[in-house]
mmCIF file of C-alpha atoms and ligand atoms in Angstrom:
data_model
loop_
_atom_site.group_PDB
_atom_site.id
_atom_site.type_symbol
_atom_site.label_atom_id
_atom_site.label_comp_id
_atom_site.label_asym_id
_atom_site.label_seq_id
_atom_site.Cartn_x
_atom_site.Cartn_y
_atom_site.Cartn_z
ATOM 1 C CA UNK A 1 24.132 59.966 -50.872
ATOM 2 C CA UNK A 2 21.936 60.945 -47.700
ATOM 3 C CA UNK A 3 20.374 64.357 -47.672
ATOM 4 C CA UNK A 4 18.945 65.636 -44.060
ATOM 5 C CA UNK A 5 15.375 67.751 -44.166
ATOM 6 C CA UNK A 6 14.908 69.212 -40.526
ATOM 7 C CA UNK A 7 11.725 69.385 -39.566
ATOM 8 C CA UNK A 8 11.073 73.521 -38.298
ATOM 9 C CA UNK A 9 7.530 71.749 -36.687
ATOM 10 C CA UNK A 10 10.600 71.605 -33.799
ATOM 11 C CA UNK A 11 11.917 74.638 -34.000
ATOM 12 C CA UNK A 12 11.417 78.002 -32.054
ATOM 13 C CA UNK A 13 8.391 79.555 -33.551
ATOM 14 C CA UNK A 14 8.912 83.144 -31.823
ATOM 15 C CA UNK A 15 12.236 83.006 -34.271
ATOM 16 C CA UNK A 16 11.431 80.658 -37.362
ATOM 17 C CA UNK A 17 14.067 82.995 -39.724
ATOM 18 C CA UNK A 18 16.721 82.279 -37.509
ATOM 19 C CA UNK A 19 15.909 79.085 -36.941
ATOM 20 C CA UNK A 20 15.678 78.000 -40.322
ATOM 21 C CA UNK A 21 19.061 80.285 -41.245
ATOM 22 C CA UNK A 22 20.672 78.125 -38.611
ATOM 23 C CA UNK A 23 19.820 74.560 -39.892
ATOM 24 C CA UNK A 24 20.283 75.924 -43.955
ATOM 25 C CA UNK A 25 24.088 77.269 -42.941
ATOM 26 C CA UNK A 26 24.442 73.763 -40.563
ATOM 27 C CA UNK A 27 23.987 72.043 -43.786
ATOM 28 C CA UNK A 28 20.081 71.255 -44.417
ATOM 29 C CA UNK A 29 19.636 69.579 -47.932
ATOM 30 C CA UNK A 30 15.690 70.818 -47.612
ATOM 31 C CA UNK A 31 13.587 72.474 -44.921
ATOM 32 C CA UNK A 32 10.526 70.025 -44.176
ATOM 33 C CA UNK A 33 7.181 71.684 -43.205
ATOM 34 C CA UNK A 34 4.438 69.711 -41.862
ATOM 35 C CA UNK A 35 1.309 70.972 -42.473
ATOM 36 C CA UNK A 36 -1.682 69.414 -39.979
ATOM 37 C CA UNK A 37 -5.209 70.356 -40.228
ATOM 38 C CA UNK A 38 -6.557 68.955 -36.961
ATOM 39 C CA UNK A 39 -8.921 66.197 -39.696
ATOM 40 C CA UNK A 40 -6.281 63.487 -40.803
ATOM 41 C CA UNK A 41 -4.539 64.020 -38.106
ATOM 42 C CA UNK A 42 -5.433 65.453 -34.370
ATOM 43 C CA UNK A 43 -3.107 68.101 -34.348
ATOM 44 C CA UNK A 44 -3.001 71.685 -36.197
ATOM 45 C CA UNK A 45 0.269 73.541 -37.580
ATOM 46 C CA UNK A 46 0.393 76.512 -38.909
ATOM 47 C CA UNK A 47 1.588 74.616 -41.763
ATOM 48 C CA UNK A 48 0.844 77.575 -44.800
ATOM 49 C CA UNK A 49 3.283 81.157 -42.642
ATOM 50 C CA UNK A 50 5.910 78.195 -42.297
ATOM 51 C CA UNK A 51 5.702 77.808 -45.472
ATOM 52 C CA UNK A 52 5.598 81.240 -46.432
ATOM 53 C CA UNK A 53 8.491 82.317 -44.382
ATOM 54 C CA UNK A 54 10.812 79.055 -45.195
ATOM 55 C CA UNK A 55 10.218 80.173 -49.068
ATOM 56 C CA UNK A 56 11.401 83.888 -48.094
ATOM 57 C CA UNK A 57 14.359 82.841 -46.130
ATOM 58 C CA UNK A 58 15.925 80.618 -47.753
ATOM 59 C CA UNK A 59 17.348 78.995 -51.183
ATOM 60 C CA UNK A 60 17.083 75.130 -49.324
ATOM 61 C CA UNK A 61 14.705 72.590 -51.360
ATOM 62 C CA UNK A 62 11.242 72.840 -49.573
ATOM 63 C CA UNK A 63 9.736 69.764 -48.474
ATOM 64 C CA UNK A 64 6.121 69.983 -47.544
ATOM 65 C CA UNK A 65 4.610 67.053 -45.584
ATOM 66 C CA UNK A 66 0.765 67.526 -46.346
ATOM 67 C CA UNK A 67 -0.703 65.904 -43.036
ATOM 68 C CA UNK A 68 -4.583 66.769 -44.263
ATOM 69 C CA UNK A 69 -7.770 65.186 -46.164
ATOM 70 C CA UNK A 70 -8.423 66.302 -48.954
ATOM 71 C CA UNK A 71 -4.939 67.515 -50.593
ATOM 72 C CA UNK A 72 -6.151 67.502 -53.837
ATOM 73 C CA UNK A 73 -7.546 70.807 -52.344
ATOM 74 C CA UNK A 74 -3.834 72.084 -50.615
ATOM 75 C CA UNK A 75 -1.554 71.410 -53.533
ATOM 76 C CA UNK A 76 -1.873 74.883 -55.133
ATOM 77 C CA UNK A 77 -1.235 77.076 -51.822
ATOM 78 C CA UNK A 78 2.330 75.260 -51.573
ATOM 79 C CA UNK A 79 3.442 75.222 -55.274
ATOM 80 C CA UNK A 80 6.476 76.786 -54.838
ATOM 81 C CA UNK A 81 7.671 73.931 -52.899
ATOM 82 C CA UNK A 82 10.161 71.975 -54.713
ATOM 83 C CA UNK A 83 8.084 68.614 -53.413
ATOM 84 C CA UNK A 84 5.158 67.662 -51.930
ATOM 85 C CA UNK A 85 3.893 64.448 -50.584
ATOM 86 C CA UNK A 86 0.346 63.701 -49.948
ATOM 87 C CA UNK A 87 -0.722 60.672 -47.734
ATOM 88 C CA UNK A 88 -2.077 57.485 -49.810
ATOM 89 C CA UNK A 89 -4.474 57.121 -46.542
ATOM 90 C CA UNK A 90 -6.254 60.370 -47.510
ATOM 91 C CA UNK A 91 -6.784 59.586 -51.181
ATOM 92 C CA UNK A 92 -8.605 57.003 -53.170
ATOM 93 C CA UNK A 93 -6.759 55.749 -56.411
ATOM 94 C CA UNK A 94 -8.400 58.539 -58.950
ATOM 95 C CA UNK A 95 -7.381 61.252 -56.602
ATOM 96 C CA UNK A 96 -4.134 60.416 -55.936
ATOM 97 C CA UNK A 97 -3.486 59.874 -60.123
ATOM 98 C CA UNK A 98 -5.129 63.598 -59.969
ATOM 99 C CA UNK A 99 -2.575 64.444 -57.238
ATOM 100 C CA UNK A 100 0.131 63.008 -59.014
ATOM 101 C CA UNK A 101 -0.525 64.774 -62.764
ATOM 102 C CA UNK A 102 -1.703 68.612 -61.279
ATOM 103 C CA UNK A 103 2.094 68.005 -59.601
ATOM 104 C CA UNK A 104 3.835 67.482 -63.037
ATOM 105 C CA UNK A 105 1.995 70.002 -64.511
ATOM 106 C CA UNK A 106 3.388 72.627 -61.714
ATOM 107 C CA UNK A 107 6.898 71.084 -61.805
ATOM 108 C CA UNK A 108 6.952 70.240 -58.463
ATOM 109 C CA UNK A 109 7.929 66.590 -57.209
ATOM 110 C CA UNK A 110 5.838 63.999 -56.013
ATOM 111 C CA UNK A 111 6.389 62.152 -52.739
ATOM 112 C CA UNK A 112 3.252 59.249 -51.302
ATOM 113 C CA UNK A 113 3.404 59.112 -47.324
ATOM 114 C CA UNK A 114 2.617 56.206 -45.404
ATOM 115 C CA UNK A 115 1.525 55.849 -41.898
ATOM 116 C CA UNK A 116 3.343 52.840 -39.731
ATOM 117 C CA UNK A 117 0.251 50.311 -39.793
ATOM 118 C CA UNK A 118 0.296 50.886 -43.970
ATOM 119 C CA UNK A 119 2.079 47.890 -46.290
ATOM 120 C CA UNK A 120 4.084 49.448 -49.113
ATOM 121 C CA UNK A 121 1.700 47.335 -51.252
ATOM 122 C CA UNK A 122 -0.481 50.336 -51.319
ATOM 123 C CA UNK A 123 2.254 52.682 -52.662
ATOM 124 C CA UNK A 124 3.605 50.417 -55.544
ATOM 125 C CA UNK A 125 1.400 50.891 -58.310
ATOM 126 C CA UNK A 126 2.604 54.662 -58.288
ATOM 127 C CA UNK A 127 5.987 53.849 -57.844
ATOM 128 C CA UNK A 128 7.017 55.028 -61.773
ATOM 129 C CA UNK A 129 4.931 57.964 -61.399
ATOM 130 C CA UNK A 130 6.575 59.851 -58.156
ATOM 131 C CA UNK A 131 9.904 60.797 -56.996
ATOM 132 C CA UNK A 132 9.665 59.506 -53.267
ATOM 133 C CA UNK A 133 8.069 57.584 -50.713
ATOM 134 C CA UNK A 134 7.371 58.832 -47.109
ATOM 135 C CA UNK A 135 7.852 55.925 -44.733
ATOM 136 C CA UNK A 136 6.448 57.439 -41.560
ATOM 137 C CA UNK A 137 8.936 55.919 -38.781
ATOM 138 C CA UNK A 138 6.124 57.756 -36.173
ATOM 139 C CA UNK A 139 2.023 58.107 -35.958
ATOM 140 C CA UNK A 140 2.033 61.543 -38.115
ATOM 141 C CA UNK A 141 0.892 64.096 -36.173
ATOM 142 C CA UNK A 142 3.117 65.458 -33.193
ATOM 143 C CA UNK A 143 6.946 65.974 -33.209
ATOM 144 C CA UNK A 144 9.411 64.242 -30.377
ATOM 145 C CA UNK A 145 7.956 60.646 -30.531
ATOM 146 C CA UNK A 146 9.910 57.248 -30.267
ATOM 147 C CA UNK A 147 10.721 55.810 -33.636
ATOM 148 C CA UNK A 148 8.683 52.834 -34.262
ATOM 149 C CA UNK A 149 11.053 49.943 -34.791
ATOM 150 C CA UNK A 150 8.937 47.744 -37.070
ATOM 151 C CA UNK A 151 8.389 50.393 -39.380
ATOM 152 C CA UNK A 152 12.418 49.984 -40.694
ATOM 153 C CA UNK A 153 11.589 46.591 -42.326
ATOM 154 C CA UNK A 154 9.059 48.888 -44.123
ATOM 155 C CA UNK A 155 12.214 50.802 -45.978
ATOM 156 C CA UNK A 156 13.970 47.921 -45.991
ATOM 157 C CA UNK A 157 11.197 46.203 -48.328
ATOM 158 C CA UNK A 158 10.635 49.116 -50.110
ATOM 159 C CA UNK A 159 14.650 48.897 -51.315
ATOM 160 C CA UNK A 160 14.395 45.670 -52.177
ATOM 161 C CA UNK A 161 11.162 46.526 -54.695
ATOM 162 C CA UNK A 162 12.889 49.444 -56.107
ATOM 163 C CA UNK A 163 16.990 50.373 -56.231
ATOM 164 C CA UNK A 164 16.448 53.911 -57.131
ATOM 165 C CA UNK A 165 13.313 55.652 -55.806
ATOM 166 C CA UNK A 166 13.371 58.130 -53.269
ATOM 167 C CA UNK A 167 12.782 56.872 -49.861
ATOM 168 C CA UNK A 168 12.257 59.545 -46.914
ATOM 169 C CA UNK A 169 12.024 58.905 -43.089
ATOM 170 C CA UNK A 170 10.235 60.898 -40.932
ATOM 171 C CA UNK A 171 9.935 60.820 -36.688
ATOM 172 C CA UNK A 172 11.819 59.978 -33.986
ATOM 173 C CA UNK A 173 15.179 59.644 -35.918
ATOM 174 C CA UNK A 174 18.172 60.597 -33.902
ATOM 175 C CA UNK A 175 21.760 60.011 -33.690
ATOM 176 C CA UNK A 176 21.427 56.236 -32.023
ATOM 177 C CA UNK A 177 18.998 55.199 -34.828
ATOM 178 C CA UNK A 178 19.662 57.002 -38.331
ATOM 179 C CA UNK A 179 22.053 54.404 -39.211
ATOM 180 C CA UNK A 180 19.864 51.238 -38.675
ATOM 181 C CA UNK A 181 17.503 53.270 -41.490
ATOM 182 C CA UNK A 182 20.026 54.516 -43.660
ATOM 183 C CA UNK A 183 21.497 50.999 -44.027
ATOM 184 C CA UNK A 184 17.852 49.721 -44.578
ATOM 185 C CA UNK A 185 17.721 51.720 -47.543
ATOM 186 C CA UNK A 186 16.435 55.632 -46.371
ATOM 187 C CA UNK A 187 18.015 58.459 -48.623
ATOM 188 C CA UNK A 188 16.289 61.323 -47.103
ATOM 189 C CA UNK A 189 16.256 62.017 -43.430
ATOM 190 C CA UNK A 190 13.523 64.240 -41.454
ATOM 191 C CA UNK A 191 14.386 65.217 -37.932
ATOM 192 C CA UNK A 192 12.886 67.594 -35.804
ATOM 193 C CA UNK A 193 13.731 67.208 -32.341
ATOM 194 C CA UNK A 194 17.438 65.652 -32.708
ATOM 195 C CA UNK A 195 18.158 68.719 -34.605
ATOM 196 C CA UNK A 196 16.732 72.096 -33.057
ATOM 197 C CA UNK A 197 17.518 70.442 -29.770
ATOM 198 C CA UNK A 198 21.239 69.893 -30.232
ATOM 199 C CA UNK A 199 23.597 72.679 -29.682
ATOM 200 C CA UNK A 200 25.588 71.869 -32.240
ATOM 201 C CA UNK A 201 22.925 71.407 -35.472
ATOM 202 C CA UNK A 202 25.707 70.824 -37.837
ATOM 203 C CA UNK A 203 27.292 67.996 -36.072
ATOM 204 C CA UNK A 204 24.061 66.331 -36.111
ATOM 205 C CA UNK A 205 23.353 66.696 -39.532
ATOM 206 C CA UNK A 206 27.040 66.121 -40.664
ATOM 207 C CA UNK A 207 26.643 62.901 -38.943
ATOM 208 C CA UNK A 208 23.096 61.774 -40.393
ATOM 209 C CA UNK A 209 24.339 62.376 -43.609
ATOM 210 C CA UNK A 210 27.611 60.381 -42.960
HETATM 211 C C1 LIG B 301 5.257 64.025 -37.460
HETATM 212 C C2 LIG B 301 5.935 64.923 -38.478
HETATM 213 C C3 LIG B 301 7.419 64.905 -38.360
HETATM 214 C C4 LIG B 301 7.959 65.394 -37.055
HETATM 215 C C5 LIG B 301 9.348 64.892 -36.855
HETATM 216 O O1 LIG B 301 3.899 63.980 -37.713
HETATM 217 O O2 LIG B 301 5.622 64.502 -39.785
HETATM 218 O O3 LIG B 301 8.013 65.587 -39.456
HETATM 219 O O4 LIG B 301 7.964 66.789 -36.960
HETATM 220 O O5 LIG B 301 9.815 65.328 -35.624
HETATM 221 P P1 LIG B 301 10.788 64.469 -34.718
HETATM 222 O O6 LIG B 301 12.076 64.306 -35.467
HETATM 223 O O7 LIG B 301 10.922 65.298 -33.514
HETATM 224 O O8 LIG B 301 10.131 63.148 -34.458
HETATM 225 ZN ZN1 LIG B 302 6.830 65.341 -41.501
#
């Protein structure tokens, strides 16, 4: 089964309710927030009110996409979200097991990004311990890129490893590509753009999930 997660980082910020009423009743498994913090990556989000007003709006899973050093430090402002993943490029091994158990202990699950240049090597000794990886199919940090190509041999790897994990996709997904990374092996599929830019959300979303 493939579940969609739009990304709100695309939608109208002068109406976030609305905008996130219109992708949960178009079909949205989860509602993924992307919170930046200008340090691991370049770009800032006001990653903590989207939050805050995806919790209060509605009953969708909330995905929250930790873009930031340090999220040992973030992990307890977001706890209500029904997952979090952290990036393995912000963490050193004892902080991400820390990461990992403080997650269990709140009930939330536990996703491991990784940025296009990292191998999957670097997530598989964690691999029993978390619920899903992140392949980034972009450079996290800005909304409406071009999917990376190379970065679907990643999933496609990553299957192959392990049958049942988790594996989420995140940037520059749209209509002409989801199926190259669905058939690689992707579960969960992020999409900003292809979603609050379409007129018709639920078509696109009926279709990822196809
Ligand atoms: C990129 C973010 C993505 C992004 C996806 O750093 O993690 O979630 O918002 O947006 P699109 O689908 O527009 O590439
Ligand atoms: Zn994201």
């Amino acid at each position: 089964m493939v579940e969609v997660s739009p990304s709100i980082l695309a939608a109208d910020f002068n109406k976030l309710k609305e905008e996130i009423k219109s992708v949960d009743e178009a079909g949205a498994d989860y509602i993924h927030i992307d919170v930046m913090d200008g340090e691991f990556v370049n770009n800032e989000t006001p990653g903590f009110e989207m939050y805050e007003i995806a919790e209060e709006t509605t009953d969708k899973l909330i995905d929250t996409h930790l873009m930031v050093e340090n999220p040992e430090n973030w992990i307890d402002d977001f706890s209500k979200s029904d997952i979090i993943t952290f990036h393995i490029e912000a963490v050193n091994e004892e902080t991400a097991r820390k990461i990992i158990e403080r997650l269990h202990e709140l009930d939330i699950k536990v996703g491991i990004a990784i940025k296009p240049d990292t191998p999957i090597q670097e997530i598989i000794p964690y691999l029993e311990d978390i619920d899903m990886v992140l392949v980034m199919t972009v450079e996290p940090g800005w909304g409406g890129q071009q999917l990376i190509e190379s970065c679907i041999d990643k999933v496609r790897e990553l299957r192959e490893v392990n049958e049942y994990i988790n594996i989420e996709v995140d940037g520059g997904i749209n209509l002409d590509n989801v199926n190259k990374l669905k058939e690689a092996g992707a579960n969960i599929i992020v999409a900003g753009t292809a979603i609050f830019n379409s007129t018709d959300r639920k078509f696109v979303i009926d279709k990822m999930k196809e």
